Coordinates of C-alpha atoms and ligand atoms in Angstrom, one line a residue:
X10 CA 0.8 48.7 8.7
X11 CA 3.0 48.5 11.9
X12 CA 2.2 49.5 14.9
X13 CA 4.4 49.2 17.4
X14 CA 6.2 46.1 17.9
X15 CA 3.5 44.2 15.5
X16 CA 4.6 43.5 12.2
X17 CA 1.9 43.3 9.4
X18 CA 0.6 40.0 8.6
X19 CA 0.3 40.5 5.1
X20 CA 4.1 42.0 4.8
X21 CA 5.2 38.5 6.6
X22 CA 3.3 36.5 3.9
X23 CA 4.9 37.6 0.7
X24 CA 8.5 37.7 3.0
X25 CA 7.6 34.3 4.0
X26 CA 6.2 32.9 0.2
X27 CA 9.8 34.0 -1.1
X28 CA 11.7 32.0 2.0
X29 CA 10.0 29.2 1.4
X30 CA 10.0 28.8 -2.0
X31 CA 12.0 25.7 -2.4
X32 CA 11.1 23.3 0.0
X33 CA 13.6 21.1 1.6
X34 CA 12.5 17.3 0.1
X35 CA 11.3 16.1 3.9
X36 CA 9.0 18.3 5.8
X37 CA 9.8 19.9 9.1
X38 CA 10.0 17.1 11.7
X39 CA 9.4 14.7 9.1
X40 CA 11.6 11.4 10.1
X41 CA 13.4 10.1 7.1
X42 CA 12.2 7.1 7.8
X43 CA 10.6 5.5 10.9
X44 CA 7.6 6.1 12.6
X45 CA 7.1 8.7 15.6
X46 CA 4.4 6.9 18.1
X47 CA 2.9 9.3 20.4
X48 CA -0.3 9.3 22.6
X49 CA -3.5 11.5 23.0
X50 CA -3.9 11.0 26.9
X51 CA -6.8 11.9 29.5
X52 CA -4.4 15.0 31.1
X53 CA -7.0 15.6 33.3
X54 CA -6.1 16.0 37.0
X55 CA -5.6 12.9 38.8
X56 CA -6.1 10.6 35.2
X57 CA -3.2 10.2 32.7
X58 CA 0.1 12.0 32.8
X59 CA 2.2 11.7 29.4
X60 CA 5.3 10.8 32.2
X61 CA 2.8 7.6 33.4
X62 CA 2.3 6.6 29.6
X63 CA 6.0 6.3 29.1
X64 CA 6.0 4.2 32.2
X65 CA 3.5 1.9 31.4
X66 CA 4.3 1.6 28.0
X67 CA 8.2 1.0 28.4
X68 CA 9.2 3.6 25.7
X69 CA 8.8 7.3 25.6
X70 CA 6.5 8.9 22.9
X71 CA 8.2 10.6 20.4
X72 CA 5.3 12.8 20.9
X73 CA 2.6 14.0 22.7
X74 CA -1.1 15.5 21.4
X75 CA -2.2 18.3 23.8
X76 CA -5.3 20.7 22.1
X77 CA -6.0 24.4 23.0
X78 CA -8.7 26.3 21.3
X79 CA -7.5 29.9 19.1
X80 CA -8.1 32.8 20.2
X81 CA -5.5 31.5 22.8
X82 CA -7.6 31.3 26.4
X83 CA -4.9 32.4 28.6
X84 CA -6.1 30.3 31.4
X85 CA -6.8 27.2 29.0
X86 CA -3.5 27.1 27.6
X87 CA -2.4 23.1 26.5
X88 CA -0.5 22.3 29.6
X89 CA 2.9 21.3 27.9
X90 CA 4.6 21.3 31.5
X91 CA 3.9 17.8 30.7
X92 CA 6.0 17.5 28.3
X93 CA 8.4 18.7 30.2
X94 CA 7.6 16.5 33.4
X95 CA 8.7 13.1 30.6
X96 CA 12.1 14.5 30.8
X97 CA 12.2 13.7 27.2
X98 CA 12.1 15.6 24.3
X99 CA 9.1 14.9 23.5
X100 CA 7.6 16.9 20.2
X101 CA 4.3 18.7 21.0
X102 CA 1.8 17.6 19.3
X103 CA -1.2 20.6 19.0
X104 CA -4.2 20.5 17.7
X105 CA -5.8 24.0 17.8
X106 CA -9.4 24.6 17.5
X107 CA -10.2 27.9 16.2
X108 CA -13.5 29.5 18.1
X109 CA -14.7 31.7 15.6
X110 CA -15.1 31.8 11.6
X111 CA -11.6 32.0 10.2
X112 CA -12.6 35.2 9.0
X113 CA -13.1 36.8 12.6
X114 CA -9.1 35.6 13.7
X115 CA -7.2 38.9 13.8
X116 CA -3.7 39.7 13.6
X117 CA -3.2 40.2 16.8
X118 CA -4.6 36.8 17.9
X119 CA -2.4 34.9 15.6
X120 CA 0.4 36.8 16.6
X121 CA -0.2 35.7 20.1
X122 CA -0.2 31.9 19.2
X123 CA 3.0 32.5 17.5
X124 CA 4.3 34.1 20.3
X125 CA 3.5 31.1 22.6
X126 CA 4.6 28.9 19.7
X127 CA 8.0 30.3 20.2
X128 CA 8.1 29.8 24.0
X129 CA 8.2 26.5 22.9
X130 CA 10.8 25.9 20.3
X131 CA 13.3 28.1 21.5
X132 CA 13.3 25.8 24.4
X133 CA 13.7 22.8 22.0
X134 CA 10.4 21.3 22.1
X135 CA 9.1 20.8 18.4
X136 CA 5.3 21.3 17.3
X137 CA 3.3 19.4 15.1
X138 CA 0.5 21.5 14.6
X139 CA -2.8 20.1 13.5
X140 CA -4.1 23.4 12.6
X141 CA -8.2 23.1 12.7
X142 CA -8.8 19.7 12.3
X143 CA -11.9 18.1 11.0
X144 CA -12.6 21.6 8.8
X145 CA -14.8 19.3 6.4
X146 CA -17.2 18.8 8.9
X147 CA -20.5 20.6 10.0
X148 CA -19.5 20.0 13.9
X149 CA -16.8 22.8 14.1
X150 CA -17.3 26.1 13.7
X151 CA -14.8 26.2 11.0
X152 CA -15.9 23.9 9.3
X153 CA -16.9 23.9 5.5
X154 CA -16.1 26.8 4.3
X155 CA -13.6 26.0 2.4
X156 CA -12.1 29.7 0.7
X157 CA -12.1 31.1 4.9
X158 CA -10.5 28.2 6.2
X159 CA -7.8 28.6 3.2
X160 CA -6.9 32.1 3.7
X161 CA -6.9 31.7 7.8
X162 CA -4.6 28.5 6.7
X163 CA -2.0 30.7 4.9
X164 CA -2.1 33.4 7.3
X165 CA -1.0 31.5 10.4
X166 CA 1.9 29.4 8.2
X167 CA 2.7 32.9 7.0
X168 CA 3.3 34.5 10.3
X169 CA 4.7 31.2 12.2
X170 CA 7.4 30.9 8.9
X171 CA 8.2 34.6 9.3
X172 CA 9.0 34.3 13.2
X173 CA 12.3 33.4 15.2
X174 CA 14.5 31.0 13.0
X175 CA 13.4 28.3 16.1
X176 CA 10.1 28.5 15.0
X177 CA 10.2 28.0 11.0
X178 CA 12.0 25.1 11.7
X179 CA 10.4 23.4 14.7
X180 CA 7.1 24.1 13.4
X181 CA 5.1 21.7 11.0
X182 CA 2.1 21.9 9.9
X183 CA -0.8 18.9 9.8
X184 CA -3.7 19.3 7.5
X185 CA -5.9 16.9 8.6
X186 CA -10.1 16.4 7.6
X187 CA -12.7 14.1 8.7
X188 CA -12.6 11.0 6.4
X189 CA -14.9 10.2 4.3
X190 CA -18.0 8.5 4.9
X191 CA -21.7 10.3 5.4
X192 CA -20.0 13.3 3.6
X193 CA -21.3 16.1 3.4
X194 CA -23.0 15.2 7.1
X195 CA -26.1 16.1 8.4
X196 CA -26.4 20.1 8.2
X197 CA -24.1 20.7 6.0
X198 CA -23.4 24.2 4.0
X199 CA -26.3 25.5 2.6
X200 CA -25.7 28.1 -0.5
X201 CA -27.5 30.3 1.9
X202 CA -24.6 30.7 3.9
X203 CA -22.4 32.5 1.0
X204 CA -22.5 31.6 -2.6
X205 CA -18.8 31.7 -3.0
X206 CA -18.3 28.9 -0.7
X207 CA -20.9 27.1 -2.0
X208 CA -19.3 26.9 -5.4
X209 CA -16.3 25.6 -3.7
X210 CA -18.1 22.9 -2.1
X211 CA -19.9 21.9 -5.1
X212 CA -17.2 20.4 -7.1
X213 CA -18.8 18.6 -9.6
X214 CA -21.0 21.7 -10.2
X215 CA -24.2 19.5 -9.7
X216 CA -26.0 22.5 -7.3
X217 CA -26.0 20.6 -4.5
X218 CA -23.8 19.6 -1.5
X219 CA -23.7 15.9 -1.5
X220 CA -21.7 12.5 -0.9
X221 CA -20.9 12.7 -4.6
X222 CA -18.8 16.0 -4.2
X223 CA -15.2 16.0 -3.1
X224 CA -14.9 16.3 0.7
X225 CA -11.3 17.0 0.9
X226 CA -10.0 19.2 -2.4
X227 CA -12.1 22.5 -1.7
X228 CA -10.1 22.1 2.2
X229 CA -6.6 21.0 0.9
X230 CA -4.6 24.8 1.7
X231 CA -1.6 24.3 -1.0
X232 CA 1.0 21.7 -0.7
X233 CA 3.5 24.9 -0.3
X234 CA 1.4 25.5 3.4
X235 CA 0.9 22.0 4.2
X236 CA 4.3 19.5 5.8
X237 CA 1.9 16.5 7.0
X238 CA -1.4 15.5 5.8
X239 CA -3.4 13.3 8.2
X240 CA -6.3 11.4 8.8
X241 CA -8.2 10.0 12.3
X242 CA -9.4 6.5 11.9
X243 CA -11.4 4.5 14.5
X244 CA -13.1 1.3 14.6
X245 CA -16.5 1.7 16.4
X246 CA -18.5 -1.3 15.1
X247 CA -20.0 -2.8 12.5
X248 CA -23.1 -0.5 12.1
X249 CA -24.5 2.6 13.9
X250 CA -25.7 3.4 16.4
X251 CA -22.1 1.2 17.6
X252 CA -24.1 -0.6 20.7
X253 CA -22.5 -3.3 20.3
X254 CA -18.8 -4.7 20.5
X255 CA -17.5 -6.6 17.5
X256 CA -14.0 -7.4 16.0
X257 CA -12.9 -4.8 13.2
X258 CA -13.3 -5.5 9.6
X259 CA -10.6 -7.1 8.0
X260 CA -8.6 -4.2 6.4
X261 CA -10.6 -1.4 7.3
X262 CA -8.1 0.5 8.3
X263 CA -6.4 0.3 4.8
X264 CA -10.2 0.8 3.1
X265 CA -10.0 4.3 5.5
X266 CA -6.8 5.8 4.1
X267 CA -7.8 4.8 0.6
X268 CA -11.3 5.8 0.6
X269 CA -13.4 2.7 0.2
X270 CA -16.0 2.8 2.5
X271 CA -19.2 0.7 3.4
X272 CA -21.4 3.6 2.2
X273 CA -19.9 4.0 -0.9
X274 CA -16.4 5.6 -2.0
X275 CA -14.5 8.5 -1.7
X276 CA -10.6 9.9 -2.9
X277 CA -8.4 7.8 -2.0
X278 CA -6.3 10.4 0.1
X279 CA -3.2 8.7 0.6
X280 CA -2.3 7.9 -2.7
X281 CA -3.4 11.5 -3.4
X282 CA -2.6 13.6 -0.4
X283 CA 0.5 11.8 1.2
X284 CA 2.0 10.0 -1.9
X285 CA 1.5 12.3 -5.4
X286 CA 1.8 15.7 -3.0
X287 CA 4.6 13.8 -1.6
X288 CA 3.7 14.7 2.1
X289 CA 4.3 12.5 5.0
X290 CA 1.1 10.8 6.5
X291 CA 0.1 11.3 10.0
X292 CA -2.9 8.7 11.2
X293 CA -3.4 11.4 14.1
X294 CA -5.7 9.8 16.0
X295 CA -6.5 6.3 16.4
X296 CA -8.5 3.6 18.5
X297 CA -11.1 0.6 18.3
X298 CA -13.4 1.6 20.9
X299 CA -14.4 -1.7 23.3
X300 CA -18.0 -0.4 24.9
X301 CA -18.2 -1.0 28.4
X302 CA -21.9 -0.1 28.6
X303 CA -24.2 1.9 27.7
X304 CA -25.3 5.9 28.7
X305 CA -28.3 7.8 28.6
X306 CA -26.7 10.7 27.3
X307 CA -23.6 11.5 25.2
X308 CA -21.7 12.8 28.4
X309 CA -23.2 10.3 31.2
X310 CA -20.4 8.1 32.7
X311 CA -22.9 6.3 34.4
X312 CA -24.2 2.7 33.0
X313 CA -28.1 2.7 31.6
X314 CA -27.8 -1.0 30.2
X315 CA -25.0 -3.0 30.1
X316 CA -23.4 -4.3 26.4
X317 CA -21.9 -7.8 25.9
X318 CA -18.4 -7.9 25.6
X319 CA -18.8 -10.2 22.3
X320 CA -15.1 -10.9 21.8
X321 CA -13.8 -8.7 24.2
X322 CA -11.9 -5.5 24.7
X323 CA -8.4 -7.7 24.1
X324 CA -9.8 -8.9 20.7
X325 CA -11.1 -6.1 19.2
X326 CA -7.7 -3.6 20.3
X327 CA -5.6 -6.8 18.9
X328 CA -7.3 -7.1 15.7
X329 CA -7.4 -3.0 15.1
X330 CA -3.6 -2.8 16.0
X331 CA -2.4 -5.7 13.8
X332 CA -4.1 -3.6 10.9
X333 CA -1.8 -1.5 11.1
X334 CA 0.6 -0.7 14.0
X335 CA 2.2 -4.0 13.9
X336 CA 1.3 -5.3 10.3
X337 CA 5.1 -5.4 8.7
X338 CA 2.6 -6.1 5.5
X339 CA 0.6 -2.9 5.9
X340 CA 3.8 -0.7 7.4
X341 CA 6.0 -1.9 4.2
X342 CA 2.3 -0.8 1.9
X343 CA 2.7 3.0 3.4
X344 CA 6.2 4.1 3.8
X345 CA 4.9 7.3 3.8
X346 CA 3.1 6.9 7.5
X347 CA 5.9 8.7 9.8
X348 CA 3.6 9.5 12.6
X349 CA 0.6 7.7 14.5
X350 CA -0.9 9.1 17.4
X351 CA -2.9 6.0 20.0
X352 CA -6.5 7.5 21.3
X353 CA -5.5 6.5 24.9
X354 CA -8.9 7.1 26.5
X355 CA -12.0 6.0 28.3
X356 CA -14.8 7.8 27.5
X357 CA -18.5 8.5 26.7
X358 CA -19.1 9.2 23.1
X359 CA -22.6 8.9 21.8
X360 CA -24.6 6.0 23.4
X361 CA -22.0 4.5 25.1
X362 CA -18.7 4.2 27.5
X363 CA -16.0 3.8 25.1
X364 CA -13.1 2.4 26.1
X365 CA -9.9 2.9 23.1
X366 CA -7.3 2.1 25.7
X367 CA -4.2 -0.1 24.4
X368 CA -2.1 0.7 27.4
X369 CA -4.2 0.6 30.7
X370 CA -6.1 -2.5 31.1
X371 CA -2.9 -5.1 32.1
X372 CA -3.9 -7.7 29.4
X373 CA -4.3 -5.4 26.8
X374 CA -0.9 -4.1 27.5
X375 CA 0.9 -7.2 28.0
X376 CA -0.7 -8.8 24.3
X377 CA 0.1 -4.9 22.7
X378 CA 3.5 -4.8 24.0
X379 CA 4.0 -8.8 22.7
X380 CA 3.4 -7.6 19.3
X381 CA 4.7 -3.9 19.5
X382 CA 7.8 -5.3 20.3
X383 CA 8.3 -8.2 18.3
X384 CA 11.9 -6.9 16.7
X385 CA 10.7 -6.7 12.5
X386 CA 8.1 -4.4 14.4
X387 CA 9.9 -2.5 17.0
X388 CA 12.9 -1.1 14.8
X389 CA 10.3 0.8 12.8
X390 CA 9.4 2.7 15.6
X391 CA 11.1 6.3 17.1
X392 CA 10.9 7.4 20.7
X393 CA 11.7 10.1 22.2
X394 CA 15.3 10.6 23.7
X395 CA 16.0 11.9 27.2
X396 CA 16.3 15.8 27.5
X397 CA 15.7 18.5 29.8
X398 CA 13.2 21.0 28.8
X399 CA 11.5 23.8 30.2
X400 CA 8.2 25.5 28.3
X401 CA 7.2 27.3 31.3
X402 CA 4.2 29.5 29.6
X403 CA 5.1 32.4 31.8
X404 CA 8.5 32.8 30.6
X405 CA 9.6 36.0 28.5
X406 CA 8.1 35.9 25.0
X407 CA 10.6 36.0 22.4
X408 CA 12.6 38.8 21.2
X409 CA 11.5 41.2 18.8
X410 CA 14.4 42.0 17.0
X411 CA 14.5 38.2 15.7
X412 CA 11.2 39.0 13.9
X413 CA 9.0 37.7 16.9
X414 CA 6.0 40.4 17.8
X415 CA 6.1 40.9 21.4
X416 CA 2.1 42.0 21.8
X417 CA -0.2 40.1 22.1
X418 CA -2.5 39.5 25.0
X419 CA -0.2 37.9 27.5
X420 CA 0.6 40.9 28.9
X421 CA 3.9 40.1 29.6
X422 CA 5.3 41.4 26.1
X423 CA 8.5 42.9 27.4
X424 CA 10.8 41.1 24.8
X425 CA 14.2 39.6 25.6
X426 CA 15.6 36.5 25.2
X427 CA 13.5 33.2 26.3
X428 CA 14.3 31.7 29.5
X429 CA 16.9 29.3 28.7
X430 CA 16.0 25.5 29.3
X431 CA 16.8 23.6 31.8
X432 CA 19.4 21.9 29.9
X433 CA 21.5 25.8 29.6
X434 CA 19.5 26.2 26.0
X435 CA 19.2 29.0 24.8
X436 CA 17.8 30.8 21.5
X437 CA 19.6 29.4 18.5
X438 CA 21.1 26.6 21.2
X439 CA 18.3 24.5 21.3
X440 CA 18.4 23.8 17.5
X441 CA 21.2 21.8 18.6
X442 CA 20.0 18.6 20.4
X443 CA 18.3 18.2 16.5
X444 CA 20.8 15.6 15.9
X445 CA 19.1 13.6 19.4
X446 CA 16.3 14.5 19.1
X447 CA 15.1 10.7 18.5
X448 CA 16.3 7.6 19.9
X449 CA 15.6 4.5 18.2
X450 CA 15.9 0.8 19.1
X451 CA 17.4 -0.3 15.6
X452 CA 21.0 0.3 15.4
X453 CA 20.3 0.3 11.7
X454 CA 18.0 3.4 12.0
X455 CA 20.1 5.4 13.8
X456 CA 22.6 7.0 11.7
X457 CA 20.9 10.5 9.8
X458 CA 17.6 8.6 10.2
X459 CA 15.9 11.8 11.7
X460 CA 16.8 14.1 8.9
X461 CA 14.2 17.4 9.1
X462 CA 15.8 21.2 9.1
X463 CA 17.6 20.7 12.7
Ligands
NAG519 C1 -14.5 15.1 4.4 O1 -14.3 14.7 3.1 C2 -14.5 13.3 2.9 C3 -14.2 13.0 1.5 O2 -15.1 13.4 0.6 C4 -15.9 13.0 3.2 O3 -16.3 11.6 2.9 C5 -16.1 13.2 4.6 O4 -17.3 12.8 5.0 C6 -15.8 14.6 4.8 N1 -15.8 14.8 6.2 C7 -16.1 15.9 6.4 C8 -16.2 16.2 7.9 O5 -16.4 16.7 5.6
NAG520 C1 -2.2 -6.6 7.4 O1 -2.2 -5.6 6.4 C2 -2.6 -6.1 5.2 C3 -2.6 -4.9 4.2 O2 -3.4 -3.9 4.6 C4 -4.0 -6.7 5.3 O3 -4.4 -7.2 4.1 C5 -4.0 -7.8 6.3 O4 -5.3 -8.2 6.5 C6 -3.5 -7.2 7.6 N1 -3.4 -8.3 8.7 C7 -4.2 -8.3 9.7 C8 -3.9 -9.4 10.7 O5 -5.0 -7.4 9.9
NAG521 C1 -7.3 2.7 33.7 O1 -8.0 1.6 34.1 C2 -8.4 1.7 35.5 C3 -9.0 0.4 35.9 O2 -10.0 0.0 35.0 C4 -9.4 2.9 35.6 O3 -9.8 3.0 36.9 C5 -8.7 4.1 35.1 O4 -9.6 5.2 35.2 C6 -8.2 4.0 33.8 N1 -7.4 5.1 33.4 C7 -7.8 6.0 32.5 C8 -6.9 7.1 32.3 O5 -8.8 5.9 31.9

């Protein structure tokens, strides 16, 4: 079961099912109250830098969605120097998209994301990780199969709650589907592909995969492996294929979350997921898309007929954001939303340039920050506080003796203690700044408003 430094994954789990037995009340990195607002940004050279966002925007993100795919790609790694460059402490927020059937991951290659995982918090950066994302869906390589996905689930939590004490605590965990809504998608799951998982997929036992079975339940890992539950909502139009630009239904945001949709309904998952597993609720990802014009092919970023701005790119953002972001009525409805992540990109989706920017275009900016700010809004809001942090990816990996494996992959598994941060932290030190890790702009909020295990 061990060989050399590597501890056994399945000698972690039953360790780790024991530790965790009784929950703390708020999740890790769970805000007692108050919402985090962070930013999915274009990190590509010479775009969007999270440092620029923070500029532009006037407040820091409390955090910031990088993605990397698992097995780790050593020269693909998310580029959390970023992170770093805000000179804020800034959580990481990770999606990871695993490559192969969860079945295929091996020890090894989840002991190197925990590794890297490590790098980070010992540093004092945080991670909200949105393990496999969209795992209801056809699209991913993960997706529906629901008994795989569940075991590769409780692996990784198993083996990230069994690591350094930096990284059971400034790890959480986001389980986060595809909402509902042309469930179970175009080539979906046939019982071909293994009758096991076909059972699970059937929940109403009918024989087939269909819109009337439950998309989410056969996915959900266990509300002992799961701190956030989250869903991605956009507004793209008012009918496929989204060609043209038109102001967002009223309360379609609220129908998302609660599972009433144009083409029919399905569980409401936050009543279920967020408030009766008593989870907080992550919207992490979010945008109304304002079509600039429209492609040729999914990837083109070249115009093949233009679309009419109908009420424009300010009208549509405004009316999406006062949904939700902004709506005291909706924020007050959904105490249990702590986190929302902006889709702060240009880009071609389908048959068109889509545009989800709230923070580039000047007017869209100006009218977002007018009602961001407004002060019943603002003071719900937590930003990130200034901090100097270093997650170079090339530092030492953790030490072993603290229950960190120093194999995997990297090559530079020669154990020791982490580089310490640019602000002098060190191991167990940067559990510390816990108690700054927010600023927020309501007096009111600030005393023991951040809460979670630092
Ligand atoms: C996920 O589940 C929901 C709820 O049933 C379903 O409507 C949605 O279409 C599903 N999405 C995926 C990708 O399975
Ligand atoms: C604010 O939220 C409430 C509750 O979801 C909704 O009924 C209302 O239409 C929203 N207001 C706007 C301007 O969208
Ligand atoms: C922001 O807007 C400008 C002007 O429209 C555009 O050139 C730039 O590419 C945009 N930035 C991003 C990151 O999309």
């Amino acid at each position: 079961m061990f060989a050399g430094n590597k501890v056994s994954l399945a000698s972690l789990a039953l360790l780790a099912s024991s530790a965790w037995a009784q929950g703390p009340l708020l999740s890790p990195l769970e805000p007692t109250r108050g919402i985090m607002l962070g930013a999915w940004l274009d990190t590509a050279p010479g775009r969007d830098t999270p440092a620029a966002f923070n500029s532009r925007f006037g407040h820091n993100a409390a955090m910031v969605h990088l993605a990397q795919n698992l097995p780790l790609v050593p020269s693909a790694l998310a580029p959390v120097q970023l992170l770093d460059q805000t000179n804020t402490n800034a959580i990481l927020y990770l999606s990871i998209y695993p490559t192969v059937l969860p079945d295929a991951l091996t020890d090894d290659q989840i002991n190197a994301l925990v590794q890297q995982l490590t790098t980070y918090t010992r540093n004092g950066r945080g991670v909200l990780l949105r393990l496999a994302p969209e795992m209801n869906g056809t699209w991913q390589p993960y997706g529906q199969r629901p008994l795989a996905f569940i075991a590769m689930w409780r692996k990784i939590v198993a083996a990230v709650r069994a690591a350094d004490p930096s990284t059971v605590k400034g790890v959480s965990f986001i389980w986060a589907p595809n909402v509902f809504g042309g469930y179970p998608y175009s080539g979906a799951m046939t019982a071909a592909v293994s009758p096991t998982e076909f059972a699970a997929l059937d929940t109403n036992h009918d024989g087939v995969l269909n819109e009337l079975d439950d998309g989410y339940a056969p996915f959900y890992p266990g509300s002992d492996v799961v701190d956030w539950v989250g869903l991605s909502t956009y507004w793209f139009g008012t009918s496929y294929p989204y060609v043209a630009n038109n102001l967002p239904t009223a309360g379609y945001m609220s129908s998302i979350i609660h599972g009433i949709g144009a083409g029919g309904n399905g569980p409401d998952f936050y009543s279920i997921y967020s408030q009766t597993n008593k989870k907080p609720f992550f919207i992490t990802e979010s945008g109304a898309a304002f079509h600039e014009f429209q492609i040729a092919t999914p990837t083109s970023t070249v115009s093949s007929a233009p679309v009419a701005p109908g009420p424009g790119a300010l009208a549509i953002k405004q009316a999406w954001w006062r949904q939700y972001l902004t709506n005291s009525t909706f924020l007050d409805a959904h105490p249990q939303l702590k986190a929302v992540c902006l889709f702060e990109w240009t880009k071609p989706e389908e048959q068109t340039m889509r545009n989800f920017h709230v923070t580039n275009d000047t007017d869209v900016l100006a009218a977002f920050k007018a009602d961001f700010e407004a002060p019943a809004v603002l003071s719900r809001y937590f930003f990130a506080g200034p901090a100097a942090i270093t997650t170079d990816p090339s530092a030492p990996p953790a030490d072993p003796a603290a229950g960190v494996p120093a194999t995997a992959g990297t090559g530079s598994g020669t154990g020791g203690a982490a580089a310490p941060g640019a602000g002098g932290k060190t191991g167990s030190g940067a559990l510390t700044i816990a108690a700054s890790w927010f600023t927020t702009v309501a007096a009111a909020a600030a005393a023991g408003a951040y809460a979670s295990l630092f």
